[in-house]
Coordinates of C-alpha atoms in Angstrom, one line a residue:
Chain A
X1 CA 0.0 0.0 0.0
X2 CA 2.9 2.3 1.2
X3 CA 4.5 1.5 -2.0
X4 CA 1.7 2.4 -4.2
X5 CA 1.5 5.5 -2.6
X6 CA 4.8 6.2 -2.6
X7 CA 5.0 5.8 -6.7
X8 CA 1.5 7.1 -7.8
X9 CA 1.4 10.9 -8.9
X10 CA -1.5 13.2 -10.1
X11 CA -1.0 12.5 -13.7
X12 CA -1.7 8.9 -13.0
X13 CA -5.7 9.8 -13.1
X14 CA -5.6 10.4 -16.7
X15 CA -3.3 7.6 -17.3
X16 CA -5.0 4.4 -19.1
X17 CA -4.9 0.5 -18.1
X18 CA -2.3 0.6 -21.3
X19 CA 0.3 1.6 -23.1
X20 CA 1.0 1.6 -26.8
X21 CA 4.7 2.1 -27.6
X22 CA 5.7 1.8 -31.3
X23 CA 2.7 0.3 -32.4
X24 CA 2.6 -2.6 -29.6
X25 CA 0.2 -2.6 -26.6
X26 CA 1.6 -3.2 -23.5
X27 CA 0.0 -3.5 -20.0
X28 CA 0.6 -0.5 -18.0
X29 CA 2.7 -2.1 -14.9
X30 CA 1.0 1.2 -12.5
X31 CA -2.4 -0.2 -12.9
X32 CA -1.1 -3.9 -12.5
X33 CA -0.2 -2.9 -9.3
X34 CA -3.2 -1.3 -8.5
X35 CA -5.1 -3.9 -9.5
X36 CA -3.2 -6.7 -7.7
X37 CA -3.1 -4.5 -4.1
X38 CA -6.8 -4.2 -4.0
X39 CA -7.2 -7.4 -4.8
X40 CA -4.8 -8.5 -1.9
X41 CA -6.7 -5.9 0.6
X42 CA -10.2 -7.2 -0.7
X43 CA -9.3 -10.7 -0.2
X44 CA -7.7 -10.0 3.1
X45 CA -10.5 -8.2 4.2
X46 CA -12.8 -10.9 3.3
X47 CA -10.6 -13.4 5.1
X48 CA -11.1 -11.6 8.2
X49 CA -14.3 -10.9 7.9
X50 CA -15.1 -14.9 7.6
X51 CA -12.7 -15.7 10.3
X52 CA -14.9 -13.5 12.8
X53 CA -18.5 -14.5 12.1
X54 CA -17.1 -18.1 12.9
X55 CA -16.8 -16.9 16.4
X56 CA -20.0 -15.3 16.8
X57 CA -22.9 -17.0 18.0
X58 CA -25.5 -19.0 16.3
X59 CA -28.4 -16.9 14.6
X60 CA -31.3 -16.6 17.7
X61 CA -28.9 -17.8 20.3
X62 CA -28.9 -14.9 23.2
X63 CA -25.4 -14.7 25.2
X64 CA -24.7 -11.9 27.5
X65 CA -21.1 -12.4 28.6
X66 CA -19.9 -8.7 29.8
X67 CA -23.4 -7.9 31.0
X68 CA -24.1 -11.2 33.2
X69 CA -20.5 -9.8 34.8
X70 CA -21.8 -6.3 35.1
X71 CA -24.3 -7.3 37.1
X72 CA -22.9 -9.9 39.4
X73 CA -20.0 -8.2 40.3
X74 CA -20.3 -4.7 39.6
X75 CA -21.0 -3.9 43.2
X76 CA -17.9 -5.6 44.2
X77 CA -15.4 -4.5 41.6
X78 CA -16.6 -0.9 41.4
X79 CA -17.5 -0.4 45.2
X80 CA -20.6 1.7 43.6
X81 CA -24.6 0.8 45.4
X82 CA -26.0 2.4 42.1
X83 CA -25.2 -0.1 39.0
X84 CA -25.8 2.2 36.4
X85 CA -23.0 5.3 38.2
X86 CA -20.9 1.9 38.4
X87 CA -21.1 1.4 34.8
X88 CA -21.2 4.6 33.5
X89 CA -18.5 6.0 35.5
X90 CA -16.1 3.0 35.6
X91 CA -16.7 0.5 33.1
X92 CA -17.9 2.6 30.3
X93 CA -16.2 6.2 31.8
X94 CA -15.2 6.8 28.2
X95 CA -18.5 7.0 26.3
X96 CA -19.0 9.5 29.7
X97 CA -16.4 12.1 28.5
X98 CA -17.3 12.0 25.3
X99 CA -20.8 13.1 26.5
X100 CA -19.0 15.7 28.3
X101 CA -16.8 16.3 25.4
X102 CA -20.5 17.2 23.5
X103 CA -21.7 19.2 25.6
X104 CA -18.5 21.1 25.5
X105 CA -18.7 21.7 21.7
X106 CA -22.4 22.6 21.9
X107 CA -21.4 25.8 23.9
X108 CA -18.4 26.4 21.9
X109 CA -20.8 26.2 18.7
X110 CA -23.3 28.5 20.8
X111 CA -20.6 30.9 21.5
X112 CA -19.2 31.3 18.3
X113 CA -22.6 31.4 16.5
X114 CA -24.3 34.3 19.3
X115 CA -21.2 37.0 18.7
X116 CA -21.8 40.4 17.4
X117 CA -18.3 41.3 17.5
X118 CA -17.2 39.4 14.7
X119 CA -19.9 39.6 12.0
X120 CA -19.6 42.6 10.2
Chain B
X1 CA -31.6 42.6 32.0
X2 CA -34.9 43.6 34.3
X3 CA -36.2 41.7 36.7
X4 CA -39.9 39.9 36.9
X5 CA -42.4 41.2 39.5
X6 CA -42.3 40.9 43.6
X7 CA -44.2 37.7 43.8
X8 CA -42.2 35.8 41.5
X9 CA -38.6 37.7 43.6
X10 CA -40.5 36.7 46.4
X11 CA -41.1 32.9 45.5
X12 CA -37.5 32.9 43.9
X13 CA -35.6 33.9 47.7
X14 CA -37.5 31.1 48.9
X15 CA -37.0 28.3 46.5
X16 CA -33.7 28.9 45.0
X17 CA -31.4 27.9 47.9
X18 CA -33.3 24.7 48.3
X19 CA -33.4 24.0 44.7
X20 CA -29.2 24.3 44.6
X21 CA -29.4 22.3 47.4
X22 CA -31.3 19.1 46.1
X23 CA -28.5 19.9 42.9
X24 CA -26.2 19.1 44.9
X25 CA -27.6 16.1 47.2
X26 CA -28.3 14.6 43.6
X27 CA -24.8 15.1 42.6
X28 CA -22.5 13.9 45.7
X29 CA -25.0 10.7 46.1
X30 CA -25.0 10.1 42.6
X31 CA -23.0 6.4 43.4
X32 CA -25.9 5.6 46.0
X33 CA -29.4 6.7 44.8
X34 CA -30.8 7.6 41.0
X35 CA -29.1 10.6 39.5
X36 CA -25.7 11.5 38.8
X37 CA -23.1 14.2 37.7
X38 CA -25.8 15.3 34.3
X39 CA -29.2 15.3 36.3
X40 CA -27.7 17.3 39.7
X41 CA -25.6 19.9 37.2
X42 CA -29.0 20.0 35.1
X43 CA -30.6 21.1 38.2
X44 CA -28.0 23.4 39.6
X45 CA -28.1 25.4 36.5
X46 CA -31.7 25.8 36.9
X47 CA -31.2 27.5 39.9
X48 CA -29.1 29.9 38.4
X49 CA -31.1 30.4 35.9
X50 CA -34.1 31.0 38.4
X51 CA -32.1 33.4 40.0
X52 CA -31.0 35.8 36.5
X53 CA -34.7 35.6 35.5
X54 CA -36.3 36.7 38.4
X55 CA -34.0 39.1 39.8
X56 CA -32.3 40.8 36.1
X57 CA -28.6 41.8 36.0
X58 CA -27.1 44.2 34.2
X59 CA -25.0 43.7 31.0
X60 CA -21.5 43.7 32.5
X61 CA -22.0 41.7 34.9
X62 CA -23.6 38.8 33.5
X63 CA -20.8 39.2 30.8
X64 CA -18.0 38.5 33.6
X65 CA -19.8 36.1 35.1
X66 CA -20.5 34.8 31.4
X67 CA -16.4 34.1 31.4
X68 CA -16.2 33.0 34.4
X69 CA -19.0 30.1 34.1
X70 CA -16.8 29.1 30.5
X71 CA -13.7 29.3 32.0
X72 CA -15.3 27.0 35.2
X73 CA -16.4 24.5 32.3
X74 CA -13.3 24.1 30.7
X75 CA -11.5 23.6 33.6
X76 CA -13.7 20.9 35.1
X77 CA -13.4 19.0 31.9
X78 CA -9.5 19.4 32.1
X79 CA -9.2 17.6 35.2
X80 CA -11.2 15.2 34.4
X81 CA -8.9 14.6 31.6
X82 CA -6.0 14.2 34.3
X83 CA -7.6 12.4 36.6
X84 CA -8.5 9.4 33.8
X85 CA -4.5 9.8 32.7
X86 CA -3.1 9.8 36.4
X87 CA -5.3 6.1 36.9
X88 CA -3.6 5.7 33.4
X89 CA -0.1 6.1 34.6
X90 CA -0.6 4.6 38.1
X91 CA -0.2 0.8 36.6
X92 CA -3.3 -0.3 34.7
X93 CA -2.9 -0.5 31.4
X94 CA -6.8 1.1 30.5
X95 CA -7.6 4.5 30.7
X96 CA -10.1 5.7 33.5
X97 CA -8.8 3.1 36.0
X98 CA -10.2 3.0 39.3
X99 CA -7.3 3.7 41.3
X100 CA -8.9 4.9 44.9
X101 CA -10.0 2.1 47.1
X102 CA -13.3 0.9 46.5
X103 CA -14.8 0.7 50.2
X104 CA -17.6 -0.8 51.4
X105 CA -20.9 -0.2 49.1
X106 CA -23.4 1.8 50.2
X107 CA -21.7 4.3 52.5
X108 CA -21.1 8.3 51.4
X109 CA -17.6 8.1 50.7
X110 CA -16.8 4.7 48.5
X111 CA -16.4 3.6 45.5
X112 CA -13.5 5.0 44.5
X113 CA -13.1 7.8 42.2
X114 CA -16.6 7.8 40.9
X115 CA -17.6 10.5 43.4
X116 CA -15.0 12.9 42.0
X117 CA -16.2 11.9 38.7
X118 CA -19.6 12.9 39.3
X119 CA -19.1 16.3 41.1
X120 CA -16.6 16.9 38.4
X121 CA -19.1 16.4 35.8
X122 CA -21.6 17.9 37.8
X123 CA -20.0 21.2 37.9
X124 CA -18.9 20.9 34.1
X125 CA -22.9 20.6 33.2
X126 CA -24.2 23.3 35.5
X127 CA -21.5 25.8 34.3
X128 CA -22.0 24.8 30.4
X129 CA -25.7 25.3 30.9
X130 CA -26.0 28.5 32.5
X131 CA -23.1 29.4 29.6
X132 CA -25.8 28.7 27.2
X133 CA -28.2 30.4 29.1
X134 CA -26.3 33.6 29.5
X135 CA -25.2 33.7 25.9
X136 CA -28.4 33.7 24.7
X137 CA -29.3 36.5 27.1
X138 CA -26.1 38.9 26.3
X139 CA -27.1 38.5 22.6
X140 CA -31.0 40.2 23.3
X141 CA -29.7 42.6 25.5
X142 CA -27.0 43.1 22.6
X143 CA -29.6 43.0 19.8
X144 CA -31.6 45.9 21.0

């Protein structure tokens, strides 16, 4: 990918899948390489994506592995009487800053939006 | 910014310091009971608010205490930041770790760090919403 990168300019859009030099066609090696890398990434991709649906349950089969351990020892790990303040301030005290992190940018936005100063 | 008439002033002195009071009962037992950091800043700002409406301000000051509410935001929301990268640094290998002892659940003072979470949350949401609040009323008294 790096390489492809590396070796591809702006003049390469306009450039066609081949070349004719002296009257003979030849295959433009750029777009070989093109062509073979995404095939590579699609198929790698694909791969991957195969490998994980293995693991996942059956269709219709219900399993609730991180929740059943939220609940039976979220008082314990967290030392928190409410579940959900143990949850959303320890296990999941990401997704809390980034709700914090919104309201944040809705004052920013407010701020920049409400200002006479600046609009003439 | 003029002020509404005597019944509501009246109504407003006696409600207001019980209304910032259950604000923040919501937010330091926010690890024991329903409610949290959002719903006690929620109602802390709406006793601010209660307070500019009924009473009216004059430009300049709610301007200063426009920046001063902002500049209360930000800072809350800063250390939160360090307090998830000091539990960070202290060992664990995830961010927002629980580094205070736990204690025993159900009493004031336990669980950790989620206290100081909430009241630092708390004070972020009360100060962003009466930010809002006071923006909006700077830019009528502006307008005219």
């Amino acid at each position: 990918m790096i390489a492809v990168i590396r070796i591809s300019t702006r003049e390469d859009l306009t450039e066609g899948a081949t070349i004719k030099v002296e009257g003979v066609r030849y295959v433009n090696l750029r777009s070989a390489v093109y062509f073979v890398t995404g095939l590579l990434f699609v198929l790698g991709f694909m791969y991957y994506f195969i490998k994980s649906t293995l693991n996942l349950d059956p269709f219709g089969v219900h399993s609730a592995r991180m929740a059943q351990v939220y609940i039976e020892q979220g008082a314990e790990l967290t030392g928190s009487a409410n579940l959900v303040a143990g949850v959303l301030f320890d296990f999941r005290a990401y997704d809390t800053l980034g709700e914090a992190t919104i309201l944040i940018t809705a004052v920013v936005g407010i701020l920049t939006v409400l200002r006479l100063k600046g609009r003439k | 910014m003029t002020g509404m008439t005597n019944i509501v002033k009246t109504v407003t002195r006696i409600i207001g310091g019980v209304v910032f009071l259950f604000g923040l009962y919501i937010v330091t037992h926010g690890h024991l009971s329903p409610g949290g950091g959002f719903a006690g800043g929620t109602i802390i700002a709406g006793a601010f608010i209660l307070l500019v409406l009924a009473y009216g301000d004059n430009i300049m000051h709610l301007r200063r205490i426009k920046e001063e509410s902002s500049a209360l935001e930000n800072i809350a929301i800063f250390c939160i930041l360090i307090m998830a990268t000091v539990g960070f640094m202290l060992g664990a290998k995830v961010f927002f770790n629980n580094f205070l002892p736990t204690g025993v659940a159900g009493q004031l003072i336990s669980a950790g760090f989620i206290p100081l979470f909430n009241i630092l949350i708390g004070i972020e949401v009360a100060a962003a919403l009466f930010t809002i609040f006071l923006a909006f009323v700077i830019f009528k008294e502006e307008e005219k």
